[in-house]
Short mmCIF file of C-alpha atoms in Angstrom, two decimals:
data_model
loop_
_atom_site.label_atom_id
_atom_site.label_comp_id
_atom_site.label_asym_id
_atom_site.label_seq_id
_atom_site.Cartn_x
_atom_site.Cartn_y
_atom_site.Cartn_z
CA MET A 259 126.15 138.14 57.36
CA ARG A 260 123.90 135.76 58.33
CA ARG A 261 124.41 135.18 62.22
CA ILE A 262 124.96 131.86 63.07
CA SER A 263 123.14 130.56 67.03
CA HIS A 264 125.14 129.44 69.68
CA THR A 265 122.03 127.71 70.91
CA ALA A 266 122.55 123.75 72.22
CA PRO A 267 120.42 121.93 71.45
CA GLU A 268 118.53 121.17 74.13
CA GLY A 269 118.04 117.30 75.57
CA PRO A 270 115.96 114.81 75.50
CA ARG A 271 112.68 116.47 76.57
CA PRO A 272 110.83 113.95 79.56
CA PRO A 273 108.06 112.10 78.48
CA GLU A 274 104.67 112.98 78.41
CA ARG A 275 103.03 111.43 81.69
CA SER A 276 99.23 110.24 79.92
CA ALA A 277 95.60 111.69 82.35
CA ALA A 278 96.35 107.92 84.57
CA ASP A 279 99.34 109.11 85.45
CA ARG A 280 98.80 112.09 86.71
CA HIS A 281 95.34 111.70 88.23
CA VAL A 282 97.76 109.01 90.14
CA ASP A 283 100.79 111.85 90.83
CA ASP A 284 97.64 114.46 92.18
CA LEU A 285 96.16 111.44 94.56
CA LEU A 286 99.74 110.68 95.60
CA VAL A 287 100.86 114.43 96.65
CA ARG A 288 96.92 115.37 98.51
CA VAL A 289 97.76 111.41 100.47
CA ALA A 290 100.28 113.60 101.16
CA GLN A 291 98.41 116.37 103.64
CA GLY A 292 96.65 113.25 104.94
CA ASP A 293 93.83 112.47 103.19
CA GLU A 294 92.89 109.67 103.30
CA ARG A 295 89.43 108.46 99.95
CA ALA A 296 92.82 109.71 97.81
CA PHE A 297 95.62 107.03 99.43
CA VAL A 298 91.84 104.00 98.81
CA GLY A 299 92.94 105.85 94.86
CA VAL A 300 96.65 105.38 94.98
CA TYR A 301 96.36 101.77 96.54
CA ASP A 302 93.86 100.92 94.17
CA ALA A 303 95.59 101.97 90.93
CA LEU A 304 98.71 101.10 92.33
CA VAL A 305 99.02 97.88 94.67
CA VAL A 306 98.20 95.24 91.13
CA PRO A 307 101.55 96.63 89.05
CA VAL A 308 102.98 96.74 93.03
CA MET A 309 102.32 92.93 92.99
CA GLY A 310 103.47 92.12 89.53
CA LEU A 311 106.27 94.23 90.53
CA ALA A 312 106.83 91.83 93.64
CA ALA A 313 105.80 89.12 92.25
CA ARG A 314 108.91 89.03 89.12
CA ILE A 315 111.46 89.78 91.94
CA LEU A 316 110.44 87.41 94.91
CA ARG A 317 108.39 84.07 92.00
CA ASP A 318 106.69 83.78 95.31
CA GLU A 319 102.37 84.88 95.20
CA ALA A 320 102.07 84.72 98.59
CA GLN A 321 105.52 86.53 99.69
CA ALA A 322 104.59 89.38 96.47
CA GLU A 323 101.34 90.27 98.67
CA GLU A 324 103.06 90.92 102.81
CA VAL A 325 105.69 93.34 100.30
CA ALA A 326 103.01 94.99 98.54
CA GLN A 327 101.33 95.43 101.13
CA ASP A 328 104.13 96.93 103.36
CA VAL A 329 104.65 98.92 99.95
CA MET A 330 101.39 100.68 100.37
CA ILE A 331 101.96 101.41 104.10
CA GLU A 332 105.06 102.91 103.32
CA VAL A 333 104.51 105.10 100.46
CA TRP A 334 101.14 106.67 103.24
CA ARG A 335 103.80 107.25 105.44
CA LYS A 336 106.15 108.93 103.37
CA ALA A 337 103.50 111.09 100.10
CA ASP A 338 105.37 113.91 101.74
CA ARG A 339 108.41 112.56 100.33
CA PHE A 340 107.36 112.88 96.81
CA ARG A 341 108.85 115.09 94.35
CA PRO A 342 105.70 115.64 90.51
CA GLU A 343 108.12 117.07 89.21
CA ARG A 344 110.72 115.12 89.36
CA GLY A 345 109.18 112.09 88.36
CA ALA A 346 105.78 110.11 88.62
CA ALA A 347 104.21 108.87 91.46
CA LYS A 348 103.50 104.86 89.59
CA SER A 349 107.28 105.27 89.61
CA TRP A 350 108.15 106.54 92.71
CA VAL A 351 106.12 103.41 94.43
CA LEU A 352 108.25 100.80 92.16
CA THR A 353 110.95 102.37 92.73
CA LEU A 354 109.80 101.15 96.42
CA ALA A 355 108.57 98.48 95.96
CA HIS A 356 112.27 97.61 93.77
CA ARG A 357 114.13 97.93 96.47
CA ARG A 358 111.73 96.10 99.18
CA ALA A 359 110.85 93.43 96.90
CA VAL A 360 115.47 93.15 96.68
CA GLU A 361 115.71 93.24 100.55
CA ARG A 362 113.02 90.57 100.32
CA VAL A 363 115.13 87.83 99.18
CA ARG A 364 118.01 89.23 100.79
CA SER A 365 115.94 87.98 103.34
CA VAL A 366 114.88 85.19 102.57
CA ARG A 367 118.44 83.79 101.61
CA ALA A 368 119.89 84.47 104.65
CA GLY A 369 116.84 82.96 106.23
CA ALA A 370 117.37 80.09 104.63
CA GLU A 371 121.64 79.78 104.83
CA ARG A 372 120.72 79.75 108.96
CA GLU A 373 118.31 77.36 108.43
CA ARG A 374 120.57 74.95 106.05
CA LYS A 375 123.20 75.58 109.06
CA ALA A 376 120.80 74.83 111.65
CA ALA A 377 119.89 71.92 110.10
CA GLN A 378 123.33 70.57 109.80
CA LEU A 379 124.05 70.90 113.70
CA ALA A 380 121.26 69.06 114.34
CA HIS A 381 121.31 66.03 111.62
CA GLN A 382 117.34 66.05 111.50
CA THR A 383 114.60 68.05 112.08
CA PRO A 384 111.50 65.98 113.64
CA PHE A 385 108.33 65.72 111.26
CA ASP A 386 105.98 67.43 113.65
CA GLU A 387 108.04 71.07 113.96
CA VAL A 388 108.43 70.00 110.08
CA VAL A 389 104.74 70.77 109.44
CA GLU A 390 104.11 73.07 111.98
CA ALA A 391 106.05 75.43 110.54
CA VAL A 392 104.45 74.76 107.30
CA GLU A 393 101.82 75.43 108.54
CA GLU A 394 102.44 78.27 109.73
CA ARG A 395 103.38 79.73 106.00
CA GLU A 396 100.56 78.21 104.83
CA GLU A 397 97.97 81.07 108.13
CA ARG A 398 100.49 83.53 107.19
CA ALA A 399 99.37 83.65 103.97
CA GLN A 400 96.18 83.09 103.85
CA VAL A 401 95.78 85.67 106.58
CA TYR A 402 97.66 88.34 103.25
CA ARG A 403 94.67 86.44 101.29
CA CYS A 404 92.02 87.82 104.20
CA LEU A 405 93.50 91.44 103.84
CA ALA A 406 93.22 91.82 100.31
CA GLY A 407 89.70 90.53 99.97
CA LEU A 408 88.86 93.35 102.65
CA GLY A 409 87.43 97.45 101.72
CA ASN A 410 90.95 99.89 103.10
CA THR A 411 88.92 101.79 105.52
CA GLN A 412 89.20 97.98 107.26
CA ARG A 413 92.75 97.35 105.54
CA LEU A 414 94.54 99.91 106.64
CA PRO A 415 93.72 100.15 110.40
CA LEU A 416 94.41 96.80 111.09
CA VAL A 417 97.83 96.31 108.97
CA LEU A 418 99.10 99.85 110.71
CA ALA A 419 98.03 98.34 114.48
CA TYR A 420 98.96 94.76 113.61
CA TYR A 421 101.80 95.09 111.66
CA GLN A 422 103.46 98.49 112.60
CA GLY A 423 102.29 98.08 116.11
CA MET A 424 100.00 101.48 116.40
CA THR A 425 97.39 101.67 118.87
CA TYR A 426 93.99 102.75 118.47
CA ALA A 427 94.90 106.12 119.58
CA GLU A 428 98.02 106.11 117.57
CA VAL A 429 96.20 104.66 114.65
CA ALA A 430 93.45 107.44 115.01
CA GLU A 431 96.08 109.60 114.46
CA ALA A 432 97.70 108.87 111.34
CA LEU A 433 94.37 108.21 109.22
CA SER A 434 92.74 111.82 110.51
CA THR A 435 89.62 109.64 111.71
CA PRO A 436 88.31 109.67 114.95
CA ALA A 437 89.06 106.52 117.38
CA GLY A 438 85.43 105.73 117.94
CA THR A 439 85.75 105.06 114.29
CA VAL A 440 88.92 103.20 114.29
CA LYS A 441 87.42 101.21 116.52
CA THR A 442 83.80 99.81 114.27
CA ARG A 443 86.49 99.35 110.99
CA MET A 444 88.64 97.19 112.92
CA ARG A 445 86.61 94.98 114.63
CA THR A 446 84.76 94.43 110.89
CA GLY A 447 87.73 93.97 109.66
CA LEU A 448 88.38 91.10 112.13
CA ARG A 449 85.24 89.13 111.77
CA ARG A 450 84.97 89.66 108.57
CA LEU A 451 88.63 87.66 108.68
CA ARG A 452 87.16 85.41 110.67
CA VAL A 453 85.18 84.17 108.19
CA CYS A 454 87.51 84.36 105.51
CA MET A 455 89.58 82.19 107.41
CA GLY A 456 87.17 79.69 108.03
CA GLY A 457 86.18 80.63 112.22
CA ASP A 458 83.10 81.15 113.45
#
C-alpha cells in the first residue's frame, strides 16, 4: 500500500539576494564593529536610493538631502541593530529612510500650521523678515549640497560635530580615529565648505 506523506508544504522562500546586496550586508555587519571604511562602502551604495525614497515622499530636494544625511548617520550609529538573517541591508536602511521622511513630512505640516496661526495673529509679516527666512532656507540647502560634495572622511566628522553636537574627542571615539586626524579632516572639510559656498 502506498504511504501518503503528511509533511506540510514549504512556505514561500525569501528571494535570493544578489551578490551586490550580499556585499552591502557584509559591509554593514563590519560597520557594526566600528569599521569606518566599510561605512564608506555602505554610504556609497545606499545614499542615492535613500535620497530617492526621501525625495518621493517629501517632494523637496533640499529636505531629501537633509533626511539622507540624517539616515546615514543613523546607519553608522545603529548598525549593530541590523540582522542579516531577517532581511537585506538595503531594505533595513530604506525602512529607516521611510520613517525619517514621514517624520519630516509631519514636522513640516506641523510647522506650516504654526506659521499659519502666527501669521493670523500678526496679520502681516514685515517684508524683510520674509526675505531673511527665504535666504536662511536657501543657505541651509547650499550647505547640504556642499557637504554632499565632500569625501566621507571629511563629511562624517563635520556632520557628527555640528549636527549631532559631538566634541572632537567624541567624534574620534565614534570613528575609531585619532583626535589629531579628526581635527585635520574637519579643518580641511571646513575650508572646502567655505570655498563651495563662495567664501574666501
